[in-house]
XYZ file of C-alpha atoms in Angstrom:
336
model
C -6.187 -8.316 -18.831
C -4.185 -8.935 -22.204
C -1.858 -11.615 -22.868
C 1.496 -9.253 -22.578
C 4.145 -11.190 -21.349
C 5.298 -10.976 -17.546
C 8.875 -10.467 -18.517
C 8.421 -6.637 -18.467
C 7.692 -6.838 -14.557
C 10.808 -8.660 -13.871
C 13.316 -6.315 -14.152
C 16.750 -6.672 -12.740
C 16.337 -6.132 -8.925
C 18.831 -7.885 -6.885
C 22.722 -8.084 -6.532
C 24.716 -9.311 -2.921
C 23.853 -6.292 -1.717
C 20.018 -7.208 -1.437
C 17.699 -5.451 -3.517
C 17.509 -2.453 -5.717
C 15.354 -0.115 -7.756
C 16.789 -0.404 -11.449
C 14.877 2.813 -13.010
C 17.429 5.548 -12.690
C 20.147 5.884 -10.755
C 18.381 8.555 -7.689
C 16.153 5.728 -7.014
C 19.175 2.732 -6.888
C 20.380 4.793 -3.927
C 17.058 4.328 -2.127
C 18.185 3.283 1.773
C 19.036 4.194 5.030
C 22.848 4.058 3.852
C 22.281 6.614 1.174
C 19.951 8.954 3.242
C 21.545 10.028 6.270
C 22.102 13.303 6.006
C 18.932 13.971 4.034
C 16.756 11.873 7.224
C 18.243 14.226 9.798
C 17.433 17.566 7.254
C 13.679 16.029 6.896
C 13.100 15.826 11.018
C 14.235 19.444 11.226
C 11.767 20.333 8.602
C 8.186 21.863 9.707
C 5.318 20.725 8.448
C 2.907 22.637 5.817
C 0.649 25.424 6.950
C -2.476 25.935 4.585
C -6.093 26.952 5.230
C -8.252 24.070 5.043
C -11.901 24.168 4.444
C -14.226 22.014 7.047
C -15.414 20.195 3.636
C -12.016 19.239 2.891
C -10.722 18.029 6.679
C -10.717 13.647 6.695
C -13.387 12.525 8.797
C -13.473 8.912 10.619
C -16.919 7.368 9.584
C -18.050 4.333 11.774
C -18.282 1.063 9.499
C -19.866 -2.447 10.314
C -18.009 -5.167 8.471
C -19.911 -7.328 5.955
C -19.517 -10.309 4.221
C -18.158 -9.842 0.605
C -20.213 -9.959 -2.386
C -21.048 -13.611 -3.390
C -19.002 -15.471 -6.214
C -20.877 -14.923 -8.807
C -21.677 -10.487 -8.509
C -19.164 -8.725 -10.424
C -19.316 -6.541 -7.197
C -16.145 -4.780 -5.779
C -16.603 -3.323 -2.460
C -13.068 -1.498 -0.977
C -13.289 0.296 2.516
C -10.402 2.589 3.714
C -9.353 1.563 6.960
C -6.937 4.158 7.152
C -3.100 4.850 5.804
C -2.398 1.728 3.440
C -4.727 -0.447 4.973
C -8.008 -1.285 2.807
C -10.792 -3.921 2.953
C -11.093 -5.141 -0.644
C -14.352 -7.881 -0.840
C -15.542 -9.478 -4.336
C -15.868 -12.951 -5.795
C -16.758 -14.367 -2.137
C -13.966 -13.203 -0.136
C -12.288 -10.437 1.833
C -8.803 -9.023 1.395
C -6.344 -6.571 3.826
C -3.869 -4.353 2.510
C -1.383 -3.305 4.966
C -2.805 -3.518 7.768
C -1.967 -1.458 11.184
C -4.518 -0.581 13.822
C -1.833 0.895 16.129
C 1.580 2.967 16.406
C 3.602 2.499 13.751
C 7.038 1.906 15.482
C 9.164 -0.782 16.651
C 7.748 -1.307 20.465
C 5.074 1.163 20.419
C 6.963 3.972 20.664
C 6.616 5.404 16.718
C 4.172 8.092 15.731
C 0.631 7.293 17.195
C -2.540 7.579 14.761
C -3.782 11.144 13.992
C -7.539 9.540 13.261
C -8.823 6.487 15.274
C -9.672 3.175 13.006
C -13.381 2.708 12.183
C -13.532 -0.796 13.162
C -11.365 -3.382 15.584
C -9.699 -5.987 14.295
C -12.568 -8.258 16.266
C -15.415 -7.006 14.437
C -14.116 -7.933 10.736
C -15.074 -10.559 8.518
C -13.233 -13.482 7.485
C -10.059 -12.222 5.802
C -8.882 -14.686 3.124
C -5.874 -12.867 2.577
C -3.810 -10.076 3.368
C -1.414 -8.132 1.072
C 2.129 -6.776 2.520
C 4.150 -4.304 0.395
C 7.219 -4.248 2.594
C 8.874 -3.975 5.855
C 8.240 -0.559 7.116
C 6.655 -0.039 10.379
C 3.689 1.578 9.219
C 3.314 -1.177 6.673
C 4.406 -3.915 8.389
C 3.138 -3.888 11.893
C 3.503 -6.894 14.544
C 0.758 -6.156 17.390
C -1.807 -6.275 14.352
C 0.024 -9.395 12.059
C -0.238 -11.477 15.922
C -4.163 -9.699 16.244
C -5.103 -11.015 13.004
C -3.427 -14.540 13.438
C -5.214 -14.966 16.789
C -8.562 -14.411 15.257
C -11.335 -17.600 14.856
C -10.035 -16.620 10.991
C -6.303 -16.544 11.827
C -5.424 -20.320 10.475
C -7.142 -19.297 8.100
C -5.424 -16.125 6.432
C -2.821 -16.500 3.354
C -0.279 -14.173 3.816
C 1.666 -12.420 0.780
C 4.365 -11.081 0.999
C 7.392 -10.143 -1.123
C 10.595 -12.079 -1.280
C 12.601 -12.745 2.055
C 9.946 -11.604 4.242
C 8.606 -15.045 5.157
C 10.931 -15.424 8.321
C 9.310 -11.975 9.315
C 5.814 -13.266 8.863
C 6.327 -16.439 10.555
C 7.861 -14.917 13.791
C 5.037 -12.207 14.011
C 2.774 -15.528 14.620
C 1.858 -16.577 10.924
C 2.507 -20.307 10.189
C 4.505 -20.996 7.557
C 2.335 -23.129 4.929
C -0.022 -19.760 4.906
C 2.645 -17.379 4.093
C 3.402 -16.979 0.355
C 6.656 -15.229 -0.650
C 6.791 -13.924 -3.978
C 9.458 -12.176 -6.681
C 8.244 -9.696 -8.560
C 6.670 -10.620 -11.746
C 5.464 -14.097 -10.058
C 1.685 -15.231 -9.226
C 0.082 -17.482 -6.824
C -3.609 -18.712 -7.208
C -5.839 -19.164 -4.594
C -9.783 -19.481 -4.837
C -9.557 -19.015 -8.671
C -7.950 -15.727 -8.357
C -4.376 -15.128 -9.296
C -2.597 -12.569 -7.095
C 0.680 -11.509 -8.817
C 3.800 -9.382 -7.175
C 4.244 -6.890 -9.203
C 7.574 -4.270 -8.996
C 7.455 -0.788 -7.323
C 10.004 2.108 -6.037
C 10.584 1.981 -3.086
C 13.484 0.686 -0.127
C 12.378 -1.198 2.740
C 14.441 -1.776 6.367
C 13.497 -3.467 10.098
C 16.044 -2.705 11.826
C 19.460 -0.393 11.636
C 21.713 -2.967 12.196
C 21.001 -5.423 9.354
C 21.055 -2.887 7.109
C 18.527 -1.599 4.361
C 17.220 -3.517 1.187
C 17.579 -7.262 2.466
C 13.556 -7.633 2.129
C 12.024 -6.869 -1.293
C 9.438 -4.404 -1.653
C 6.157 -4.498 -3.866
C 2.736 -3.911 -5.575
C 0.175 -6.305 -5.902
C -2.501 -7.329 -8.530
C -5.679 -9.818 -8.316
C -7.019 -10.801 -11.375
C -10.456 -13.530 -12.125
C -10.515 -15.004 -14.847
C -7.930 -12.517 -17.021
C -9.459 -10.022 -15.528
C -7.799 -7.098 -13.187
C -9.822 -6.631 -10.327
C -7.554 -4.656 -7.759
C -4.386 -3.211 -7.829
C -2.165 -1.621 -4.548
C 0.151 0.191 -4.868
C 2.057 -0.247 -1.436
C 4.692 2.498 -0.812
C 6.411 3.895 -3.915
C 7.334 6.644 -6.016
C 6.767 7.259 -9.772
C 8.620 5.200 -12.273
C 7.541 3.249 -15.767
C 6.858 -0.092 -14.125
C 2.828 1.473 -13.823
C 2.449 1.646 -17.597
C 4.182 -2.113 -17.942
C 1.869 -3.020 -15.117
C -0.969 -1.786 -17.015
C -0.299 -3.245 -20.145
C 0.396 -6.726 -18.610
C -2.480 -6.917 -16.172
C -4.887 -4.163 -16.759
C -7.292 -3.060 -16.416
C -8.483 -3.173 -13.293
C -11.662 -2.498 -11.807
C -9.941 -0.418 -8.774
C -6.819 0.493 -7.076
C -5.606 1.755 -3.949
C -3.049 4.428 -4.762
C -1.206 6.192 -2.445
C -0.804 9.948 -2.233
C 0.576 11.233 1.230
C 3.686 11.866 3.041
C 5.484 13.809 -0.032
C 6.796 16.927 1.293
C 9.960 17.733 1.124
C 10.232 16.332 -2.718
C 14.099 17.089 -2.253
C 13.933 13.725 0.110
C 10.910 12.205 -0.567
C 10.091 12.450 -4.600
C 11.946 9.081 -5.358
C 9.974 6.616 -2.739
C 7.097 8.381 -2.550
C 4.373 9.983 -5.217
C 2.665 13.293 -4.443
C -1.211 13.329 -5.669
C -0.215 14.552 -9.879
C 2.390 11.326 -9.800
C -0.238 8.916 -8.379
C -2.950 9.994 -10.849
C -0.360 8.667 -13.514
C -0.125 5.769 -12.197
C -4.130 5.372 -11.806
C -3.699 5.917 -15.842
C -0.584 3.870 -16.524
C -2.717 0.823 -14.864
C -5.959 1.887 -16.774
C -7.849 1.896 -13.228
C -11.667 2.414 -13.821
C -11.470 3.692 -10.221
C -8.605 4.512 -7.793
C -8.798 5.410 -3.863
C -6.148 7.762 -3.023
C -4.309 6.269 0.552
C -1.531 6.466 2.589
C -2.346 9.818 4.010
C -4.000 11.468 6.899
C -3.221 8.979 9.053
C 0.089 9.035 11.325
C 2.294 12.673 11.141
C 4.777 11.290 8.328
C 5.611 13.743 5.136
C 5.549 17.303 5.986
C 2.598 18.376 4.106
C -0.664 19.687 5.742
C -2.419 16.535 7.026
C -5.947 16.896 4.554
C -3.230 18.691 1.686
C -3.432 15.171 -0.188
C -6.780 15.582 -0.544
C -7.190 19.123 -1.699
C -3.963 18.586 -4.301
C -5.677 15.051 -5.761
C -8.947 17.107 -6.433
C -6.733 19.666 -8.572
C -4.682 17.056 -10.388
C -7.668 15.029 -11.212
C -9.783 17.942 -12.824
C -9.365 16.320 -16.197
C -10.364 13.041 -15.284
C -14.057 10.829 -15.464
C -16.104 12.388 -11.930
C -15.067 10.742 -8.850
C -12.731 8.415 -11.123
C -10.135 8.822 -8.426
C -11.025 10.282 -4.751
C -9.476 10.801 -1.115
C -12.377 9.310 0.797
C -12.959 9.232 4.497
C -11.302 6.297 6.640
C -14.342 3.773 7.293
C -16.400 5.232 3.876
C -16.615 2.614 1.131
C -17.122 2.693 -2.496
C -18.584 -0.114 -4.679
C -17.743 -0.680 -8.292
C -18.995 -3.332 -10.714
């Protein structure tokens, strides 16, 4: 990590209005307000007919939790658990991104999994701490926030979460000393590590009636020691907060990048990267390894659901091997 000053991931974000993205004007619009018509044009648009080699189709592969690497290994194990949910474990303890086991919909009526987890929420290890990136359903989801909080581990799980969503957190069942609310460009430390909110593009929105943009939305980093260990991405599209991301924090060992649900660009290209955006941002962060997510999971963007996969492999062709892959849900990789 180098000693770049924070002040580059603080840009102006917030007005009465709630929150904003402040990269170009498209992506200030970003909101339920501002997307009507273009919502109802997406659900009348079919989704993406290609061939798709057996090779290429996403695959569910069982997985038996461990415990993390011990304190001292320079060990990073990550473990796709499906959409924008990973297991992240190094330096002694265990980390969740996202994480949804179920339908992602208010009262279990949204879309229903396309691929079954590989593991129930009773069979992980001790999570430490869990990483939300905003208030989306399929980011944000309650049945698995109250699963997690009534594990023998639940008291124990830190919570972070971006600014205003503490309220959220604490009526999904999460007491409210272990829920940590942060702006972006602001760090918390806990076990020696330093997680830090860091800015992407994106909107976020519970429910219709409040409105869109009253919770923030965000990336996260974890860093030992001045030292960038992971890096998620959450939900966004492409802007230049990546490369001021990278310069201040990077680089980091790996990162959980997203690159699904991004047809039709017309509606999607501002909140969401397609696989040649997210392998600039795996270089804007200087990622020694990135795990492409948020795909192949619940019937979301209209692309084919393996496309992701078959569209990283081309934009990656002039990248390091296997420097950023689509793995299967339950496979993990191990970096050092």
């Amino acid at each position: 990590m180098s000693n770049v000053d924070n002040s580059s991931l603080k840009p102006d974000h917030e007005n009465r209005r709630g929150f904003f993205n402040p990269w170009t004007d498209e992506a200030k619009k970003l909101g339920i307000d501002f997307q009507r018509y273009k919502l109802f044009k997406f659900a009348l648009t079919k989704r993406q007919q290609i061939q798709i080699e057996e090779a290429d189709r996403l695959k569910v592969v069982p997985f038996k939790p461990e415990a993390p690497p011990p304190r001292d290994s320079p060990k990073v194990k990550l473990t796709w658990i499906g959409h924008a949910t990973v297991l992240v474990q190094f330096r002694g303890i265990s980390v969740l991104t996202d994480p949804i086991w179920y339908r992602c919909g208010p009262m279990s009526i949204g879309p229903a999994r396309i691929q079954k987890t590989p593991c129930e929420i009773s069979e992980l290890p001790k999570i430490d701490a869990v990483l939300i990136s905003h208030s989306h359903f399929d980011h944000l989801d309650r049945p698995t926030v109250k699963e997690l909080c009534r594990t023998k581990f639940g008291d124990e799980i830190t919570w972070f979460v971006p600014k205003n969503l503490k309220s959220t957190m604490i009526d999904f069942g999460c007491s409210s000393e272990k829920v940590i609310e942060l702006d972006w460009g602001s760090s918390k430390s806990l076990q020696d590590l330093t997680f830090t909110c860091t800015p992407c593009q994106h909107w976020s929105l519970r429910s219709p009636l409040k409105g869109s943009n009253k919770t923030l939305w965000a990336s996260w980093a974890i860093s030992y020691e001045n030292e960038g260990i992971f890096f998620f991405a959450g939900d966004t599209g492409y802007c230049t907060t990546f490369t001021d991301i990278g310069n201040a924090l990077g680089p980091f060992k790996i990162a959980a990048i997203p690159i699904g649900a991004y047809l039709p660009r017309d509606f999607l290209k501002c909140q969401h990267v397609d696989p040649t955006e997210a392998v600039k941002i795996h270089t804007d962060i200087r990622a020694q390894k990135s795990i492409g997510v948020h795909w192949g999971t619940f019937p979301l963007g209209r692309e084919a659901f393996d496309a992701p996969k078959i569209e990283l492999r081309k934009a990656t062709k002039n990248l390091t091997p296997k420097a950023f892959e689509a793995i299967n849900i339950g496979e993990t990789v191990t970096v050092e």
